[in-house]
Short mmCIF file of C-alpha atoms (C1' of nucleotides) in Angstrom, two decimals:
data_model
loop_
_atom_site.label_atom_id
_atom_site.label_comp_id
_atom_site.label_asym_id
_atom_site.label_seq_id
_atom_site.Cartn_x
_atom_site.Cartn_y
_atom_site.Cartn_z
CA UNK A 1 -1.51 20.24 40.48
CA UNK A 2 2.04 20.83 38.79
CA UNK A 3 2.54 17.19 36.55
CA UNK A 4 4.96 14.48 37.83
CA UNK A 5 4.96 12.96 34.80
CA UNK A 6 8.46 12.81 32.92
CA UNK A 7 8.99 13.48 29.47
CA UNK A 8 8.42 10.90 27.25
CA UNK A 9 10.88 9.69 25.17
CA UNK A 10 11.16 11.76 21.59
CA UNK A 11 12.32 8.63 19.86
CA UNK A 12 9.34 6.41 20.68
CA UNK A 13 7.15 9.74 19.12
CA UNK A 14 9.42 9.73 16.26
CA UNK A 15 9.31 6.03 15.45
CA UNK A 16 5.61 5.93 15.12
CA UNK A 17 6.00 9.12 13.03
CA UNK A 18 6.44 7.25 9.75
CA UNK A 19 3.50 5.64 8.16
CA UNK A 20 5.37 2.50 7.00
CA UNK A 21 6.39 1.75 10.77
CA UNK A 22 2.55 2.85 12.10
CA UNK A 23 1.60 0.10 9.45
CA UNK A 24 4.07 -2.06 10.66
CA UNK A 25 2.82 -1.72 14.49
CA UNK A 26 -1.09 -2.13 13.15
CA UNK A 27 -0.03 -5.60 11.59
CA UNK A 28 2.17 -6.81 14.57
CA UNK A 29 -1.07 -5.65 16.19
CA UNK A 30 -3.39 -8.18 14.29
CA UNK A 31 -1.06 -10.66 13.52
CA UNK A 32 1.36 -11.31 16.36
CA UNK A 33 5.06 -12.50 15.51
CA UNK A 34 5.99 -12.39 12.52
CA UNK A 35 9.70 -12.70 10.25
CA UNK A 36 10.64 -9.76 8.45
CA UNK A 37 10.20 -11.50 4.62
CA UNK A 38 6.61 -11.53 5.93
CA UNK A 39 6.19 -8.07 7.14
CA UNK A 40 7.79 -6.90 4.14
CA UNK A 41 5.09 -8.90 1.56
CA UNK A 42 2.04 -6.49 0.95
CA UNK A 43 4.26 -3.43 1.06
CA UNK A 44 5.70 -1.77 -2.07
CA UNK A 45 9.43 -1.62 -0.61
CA UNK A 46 12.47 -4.19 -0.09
CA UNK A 47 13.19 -6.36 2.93
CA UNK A 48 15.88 -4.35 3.93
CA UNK A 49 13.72 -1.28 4.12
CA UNK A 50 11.54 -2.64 5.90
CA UNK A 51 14.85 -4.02 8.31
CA UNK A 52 15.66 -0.48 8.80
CA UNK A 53 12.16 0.00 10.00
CA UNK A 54 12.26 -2.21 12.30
CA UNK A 55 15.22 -1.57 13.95
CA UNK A 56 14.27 1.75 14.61
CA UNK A 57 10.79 0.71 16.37
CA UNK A 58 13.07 -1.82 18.37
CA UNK A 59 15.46 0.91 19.17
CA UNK A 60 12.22 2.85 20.75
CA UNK A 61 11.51 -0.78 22.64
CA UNK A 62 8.15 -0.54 20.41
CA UNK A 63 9.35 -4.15 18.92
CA UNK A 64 11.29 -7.07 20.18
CA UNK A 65 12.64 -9.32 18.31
CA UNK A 66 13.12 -13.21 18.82
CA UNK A 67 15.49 -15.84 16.76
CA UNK A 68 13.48 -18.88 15.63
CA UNK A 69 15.85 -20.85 13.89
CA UNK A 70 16.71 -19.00 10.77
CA UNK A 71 14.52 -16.50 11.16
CA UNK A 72 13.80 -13.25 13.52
CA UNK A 73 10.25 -13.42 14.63
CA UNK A 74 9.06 -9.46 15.67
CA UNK A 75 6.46 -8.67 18.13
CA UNK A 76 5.02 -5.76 20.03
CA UNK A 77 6.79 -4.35 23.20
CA UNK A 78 3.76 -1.90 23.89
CA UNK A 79 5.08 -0.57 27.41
CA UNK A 80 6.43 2.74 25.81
CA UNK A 81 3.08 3.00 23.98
CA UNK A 82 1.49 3.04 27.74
CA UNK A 83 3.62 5.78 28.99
CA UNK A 84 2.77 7.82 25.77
CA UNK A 85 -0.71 7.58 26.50
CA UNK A 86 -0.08 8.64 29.82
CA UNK A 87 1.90 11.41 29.43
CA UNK A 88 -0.58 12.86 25.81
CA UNK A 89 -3.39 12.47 27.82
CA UNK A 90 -1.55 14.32 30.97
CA UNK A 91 -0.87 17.16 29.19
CA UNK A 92 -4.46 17.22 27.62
CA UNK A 93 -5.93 17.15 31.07
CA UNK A 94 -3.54 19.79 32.55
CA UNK A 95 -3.70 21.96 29.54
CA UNK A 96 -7.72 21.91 30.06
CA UNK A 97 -7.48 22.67 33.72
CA UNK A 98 -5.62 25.68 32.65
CA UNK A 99 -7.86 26.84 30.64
CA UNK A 100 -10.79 26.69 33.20
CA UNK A 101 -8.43 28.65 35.61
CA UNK A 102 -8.04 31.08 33.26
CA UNK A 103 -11.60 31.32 32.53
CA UNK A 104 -12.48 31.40 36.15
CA UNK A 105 -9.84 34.65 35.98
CA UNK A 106 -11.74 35.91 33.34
CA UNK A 107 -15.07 35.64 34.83
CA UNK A 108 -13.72 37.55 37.89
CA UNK A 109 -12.27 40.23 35.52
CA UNK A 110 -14.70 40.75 33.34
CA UNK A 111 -18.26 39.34 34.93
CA UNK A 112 -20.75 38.47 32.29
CA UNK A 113 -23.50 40.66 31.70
CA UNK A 114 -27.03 39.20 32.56
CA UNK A 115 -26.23 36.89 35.08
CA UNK A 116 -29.80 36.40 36.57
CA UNK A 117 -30.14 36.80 39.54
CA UNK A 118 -27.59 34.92 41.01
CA UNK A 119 -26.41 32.33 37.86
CA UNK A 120 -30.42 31.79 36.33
CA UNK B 1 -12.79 -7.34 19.26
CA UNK B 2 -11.67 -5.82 16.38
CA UNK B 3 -10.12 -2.63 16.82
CA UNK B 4 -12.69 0.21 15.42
CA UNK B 5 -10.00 2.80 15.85
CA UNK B 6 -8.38 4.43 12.82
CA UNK B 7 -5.32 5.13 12.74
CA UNK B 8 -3.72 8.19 14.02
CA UNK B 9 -2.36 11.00 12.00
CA UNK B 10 1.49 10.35 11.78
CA UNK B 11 2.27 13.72 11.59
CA UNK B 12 1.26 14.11 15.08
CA UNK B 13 3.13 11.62 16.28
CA UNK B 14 6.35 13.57 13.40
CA UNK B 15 5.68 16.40 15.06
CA UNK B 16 6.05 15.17 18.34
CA UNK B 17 9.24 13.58 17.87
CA UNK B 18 11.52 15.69 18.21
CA UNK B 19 13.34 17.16 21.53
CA UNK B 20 12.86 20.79 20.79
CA UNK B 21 9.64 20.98 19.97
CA UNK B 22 8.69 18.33 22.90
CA UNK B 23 10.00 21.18 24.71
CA UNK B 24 7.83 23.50 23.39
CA UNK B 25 4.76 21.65 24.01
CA UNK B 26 5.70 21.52 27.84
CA UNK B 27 6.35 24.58 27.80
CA UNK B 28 3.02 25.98 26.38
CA UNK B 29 1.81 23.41 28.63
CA UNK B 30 3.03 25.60 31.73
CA UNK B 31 3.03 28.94 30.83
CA UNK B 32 -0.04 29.02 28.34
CA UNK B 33 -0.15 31.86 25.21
CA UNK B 34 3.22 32.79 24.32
CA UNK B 35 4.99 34.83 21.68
CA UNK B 36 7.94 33.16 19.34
CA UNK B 37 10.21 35.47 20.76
CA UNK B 38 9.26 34.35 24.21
CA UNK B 39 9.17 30.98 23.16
CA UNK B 40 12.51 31.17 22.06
CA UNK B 41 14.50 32.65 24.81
CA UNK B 42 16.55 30.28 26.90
CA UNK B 43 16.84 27.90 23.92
CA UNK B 44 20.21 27.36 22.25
CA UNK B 45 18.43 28.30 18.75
CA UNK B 46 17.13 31.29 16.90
CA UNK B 47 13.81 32.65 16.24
CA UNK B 48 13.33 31.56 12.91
CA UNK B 49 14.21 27.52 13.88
CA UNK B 50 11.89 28.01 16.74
CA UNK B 51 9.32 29.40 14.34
CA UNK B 52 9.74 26.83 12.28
CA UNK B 53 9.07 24.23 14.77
CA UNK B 54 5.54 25.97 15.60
CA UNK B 55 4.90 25.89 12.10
CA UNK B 56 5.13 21.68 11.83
CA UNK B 57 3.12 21.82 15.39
CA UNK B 58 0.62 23.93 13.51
CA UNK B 59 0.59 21.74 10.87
CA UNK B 60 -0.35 18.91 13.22
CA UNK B 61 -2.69 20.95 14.89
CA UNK B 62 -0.96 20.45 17.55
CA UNK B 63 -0.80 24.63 18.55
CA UNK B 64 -2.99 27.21 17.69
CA UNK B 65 -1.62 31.27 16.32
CA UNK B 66 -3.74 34.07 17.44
CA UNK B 67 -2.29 37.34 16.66
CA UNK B 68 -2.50 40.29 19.41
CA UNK B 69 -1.38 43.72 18.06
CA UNK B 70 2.09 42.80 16.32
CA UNK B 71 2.82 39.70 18.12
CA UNK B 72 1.56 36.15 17.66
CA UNK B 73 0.74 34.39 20.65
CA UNK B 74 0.47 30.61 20.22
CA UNK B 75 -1.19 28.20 22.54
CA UNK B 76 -1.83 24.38 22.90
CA UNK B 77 -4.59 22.94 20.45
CA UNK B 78 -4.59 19.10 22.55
CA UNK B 79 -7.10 17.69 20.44
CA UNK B 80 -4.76 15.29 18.87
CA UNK B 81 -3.25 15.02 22.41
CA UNK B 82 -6.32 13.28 23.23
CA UNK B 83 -6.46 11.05 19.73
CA UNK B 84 -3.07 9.40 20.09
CA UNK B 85 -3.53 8.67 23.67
CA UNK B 86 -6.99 6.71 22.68
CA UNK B 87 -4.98 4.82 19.70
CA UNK B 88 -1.73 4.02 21.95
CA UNK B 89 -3.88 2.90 24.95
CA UNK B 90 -5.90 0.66 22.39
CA UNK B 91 -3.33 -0.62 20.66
CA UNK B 92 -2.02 -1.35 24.22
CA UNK B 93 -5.34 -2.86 25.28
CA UNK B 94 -5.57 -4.60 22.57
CA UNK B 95 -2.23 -6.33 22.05
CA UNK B 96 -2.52 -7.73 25.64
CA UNK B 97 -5.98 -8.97 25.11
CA UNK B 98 -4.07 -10.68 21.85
CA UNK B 99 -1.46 -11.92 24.13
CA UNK B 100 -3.90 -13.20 26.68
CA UNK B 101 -5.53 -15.40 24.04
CA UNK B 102 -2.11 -16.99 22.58
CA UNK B 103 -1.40 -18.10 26.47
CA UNK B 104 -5.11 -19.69 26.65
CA UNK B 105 -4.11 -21.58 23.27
CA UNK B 106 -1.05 -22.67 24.55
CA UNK B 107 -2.30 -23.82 28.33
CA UNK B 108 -4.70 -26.04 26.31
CA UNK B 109 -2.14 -27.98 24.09
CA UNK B 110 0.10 -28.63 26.88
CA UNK B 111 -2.30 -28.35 30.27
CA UNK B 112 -0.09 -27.65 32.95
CA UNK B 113 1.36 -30.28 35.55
CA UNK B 114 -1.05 -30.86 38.54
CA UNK B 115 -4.24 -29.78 37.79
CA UNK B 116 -5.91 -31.86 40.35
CA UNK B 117 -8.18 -35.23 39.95
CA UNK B 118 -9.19 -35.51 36.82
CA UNK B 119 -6.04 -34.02 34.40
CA UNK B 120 -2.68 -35.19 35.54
"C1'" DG C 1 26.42 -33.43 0.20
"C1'" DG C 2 23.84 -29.36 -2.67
"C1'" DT C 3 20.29 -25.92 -3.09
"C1'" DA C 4 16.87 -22.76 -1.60
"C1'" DT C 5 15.46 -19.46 1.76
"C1'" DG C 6 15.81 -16.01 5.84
"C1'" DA C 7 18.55 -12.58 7.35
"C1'" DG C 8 22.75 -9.21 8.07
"C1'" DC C 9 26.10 -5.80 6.37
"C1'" DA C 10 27.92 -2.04 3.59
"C1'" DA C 11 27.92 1.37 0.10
"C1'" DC C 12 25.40 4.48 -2.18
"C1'" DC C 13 21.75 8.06 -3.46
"C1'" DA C 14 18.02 11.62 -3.41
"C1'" DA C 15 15.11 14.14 -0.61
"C1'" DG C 16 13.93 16.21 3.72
"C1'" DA C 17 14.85 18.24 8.29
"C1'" DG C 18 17.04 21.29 11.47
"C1'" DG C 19 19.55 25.04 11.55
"C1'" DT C 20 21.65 29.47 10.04
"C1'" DT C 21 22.12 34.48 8.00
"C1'" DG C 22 20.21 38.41 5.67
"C1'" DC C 23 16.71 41.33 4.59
"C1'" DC C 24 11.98 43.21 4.64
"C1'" DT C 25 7.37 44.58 6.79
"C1'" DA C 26 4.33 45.93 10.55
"C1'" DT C 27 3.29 47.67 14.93
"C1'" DC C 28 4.28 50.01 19.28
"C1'" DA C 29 6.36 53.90 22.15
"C1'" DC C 30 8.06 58.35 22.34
"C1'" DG D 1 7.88 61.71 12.52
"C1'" DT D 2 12.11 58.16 14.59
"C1'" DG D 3 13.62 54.12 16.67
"C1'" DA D 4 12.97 49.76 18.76
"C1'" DT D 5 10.71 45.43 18.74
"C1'" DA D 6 7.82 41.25 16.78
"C1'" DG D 7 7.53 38.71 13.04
"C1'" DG D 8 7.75 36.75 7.87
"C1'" DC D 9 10.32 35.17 3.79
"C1'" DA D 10 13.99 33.21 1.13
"C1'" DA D 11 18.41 31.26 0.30
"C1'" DC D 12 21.69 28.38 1.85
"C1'" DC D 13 24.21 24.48 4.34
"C1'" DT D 14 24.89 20.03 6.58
"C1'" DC D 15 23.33 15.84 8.51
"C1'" DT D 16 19.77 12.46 8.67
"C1'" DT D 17 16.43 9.43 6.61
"C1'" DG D 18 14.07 6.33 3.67
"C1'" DG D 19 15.15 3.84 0.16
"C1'" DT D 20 18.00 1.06 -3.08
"C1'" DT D 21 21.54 -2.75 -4.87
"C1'" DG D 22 24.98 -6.22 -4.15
"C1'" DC D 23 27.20 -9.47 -1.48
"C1'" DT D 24 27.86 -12.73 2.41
"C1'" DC D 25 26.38 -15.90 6.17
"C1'" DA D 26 23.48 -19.32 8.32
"C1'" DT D 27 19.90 -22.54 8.57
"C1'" DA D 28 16.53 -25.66 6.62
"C1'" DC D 29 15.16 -29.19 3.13
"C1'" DC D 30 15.94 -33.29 0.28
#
DNA sequence: GGTATGAGCAACCAAGAGGTTGCCTATCAC
DNA sequence: GTGATAGGCAACCTCTTGGTTGCTCATACC
């Protein structure tokens, strides 16, 4: 069963790979939309850090962000988080169904000593 | 339904963020143990980048080194596979459950047109 | 109107990441 | 033994990244 699914892509993987924008997702998480001076308050760094942040999560369609007036509400975009899933736990799967083949090869190599009769 | 979840090591999600070393993963994925050298043929880049790149996989646990007479044979360790797919499906899960309960809110301040006899 | 607040833009900086070259060690094959 | 092959280690280089400060623009409040 050779996998159909496509590579994910790297920048979604590397956007999470920060612990200030994993934070950042958690809270959008709990909280919903929220303005950047808010998601900023609680962390040790500046608003513009935190900008940057963002705008790499929305570059990875992890975030989307709507105008409210004078401010720039954020919220989740979660699709590429579903593909992610897909595809880590793809490879898991395939990776273990390897392994069993190559155990089964194994087995027929190599049978195991004290077998029983025919298994015990 | 509070999310009982921790969070997710970033490093995996570091590790897994970048092209070549996506590559590699699908690549173990296929072809199972495999040598640096091996590993690195057919790739624009030399031995010691590629070796490099196993050694942040390794640190994510994300590969495993096993040596065999003077070569080192490295294979896929998908535990963490398995961990970020739970946390990005959750996270998924959860923010559409989140979602779901903002649109119930916002059906009962302003009930929709026509809801039959006793509502319009 | 004037003032406070939310956000964008640009320059800058230190540290880290991805890559290289050069050299050394260990194992295999003969 | 000799030579070829697999790998480790260290120094170096350049570009990116996470962060800052300073300034400007736009909207809200009174």
């Amino acid at each position: 069963m050779p996998i159909t699914q496509s590579l994910p892509d790297p920048r979604v993987f590397a956007a999470l790979g920060d612990p200030t924008r994993l934070a950042l997702i958690e809270r959008l998480r709990r909280d919903g939309a929220l303005p950047i001076t808010r998601l900023t308050d609680g962390t040790g760094i500046t608003r513009q850090a935190t900008a940057k942040h963002l705008s790499v999560l929305a570059a990875a369609e992890l975030v989307r962000a709507t105008r409210v007036g004078r401010e720039v509400r954020y919220t989740l975009s979660p699709a590429p988080l579903h593909r992610v899933a897909a595809w880590a736990e793809a490879v898991f799967a395939e990776n273990e169904a390897r392994l069993d083949r190559l155990d089964a090869y194994l087995q027929a190599q190599h049978p195991p000593v004290q077998r029983g009769e025919n298994e015990r």
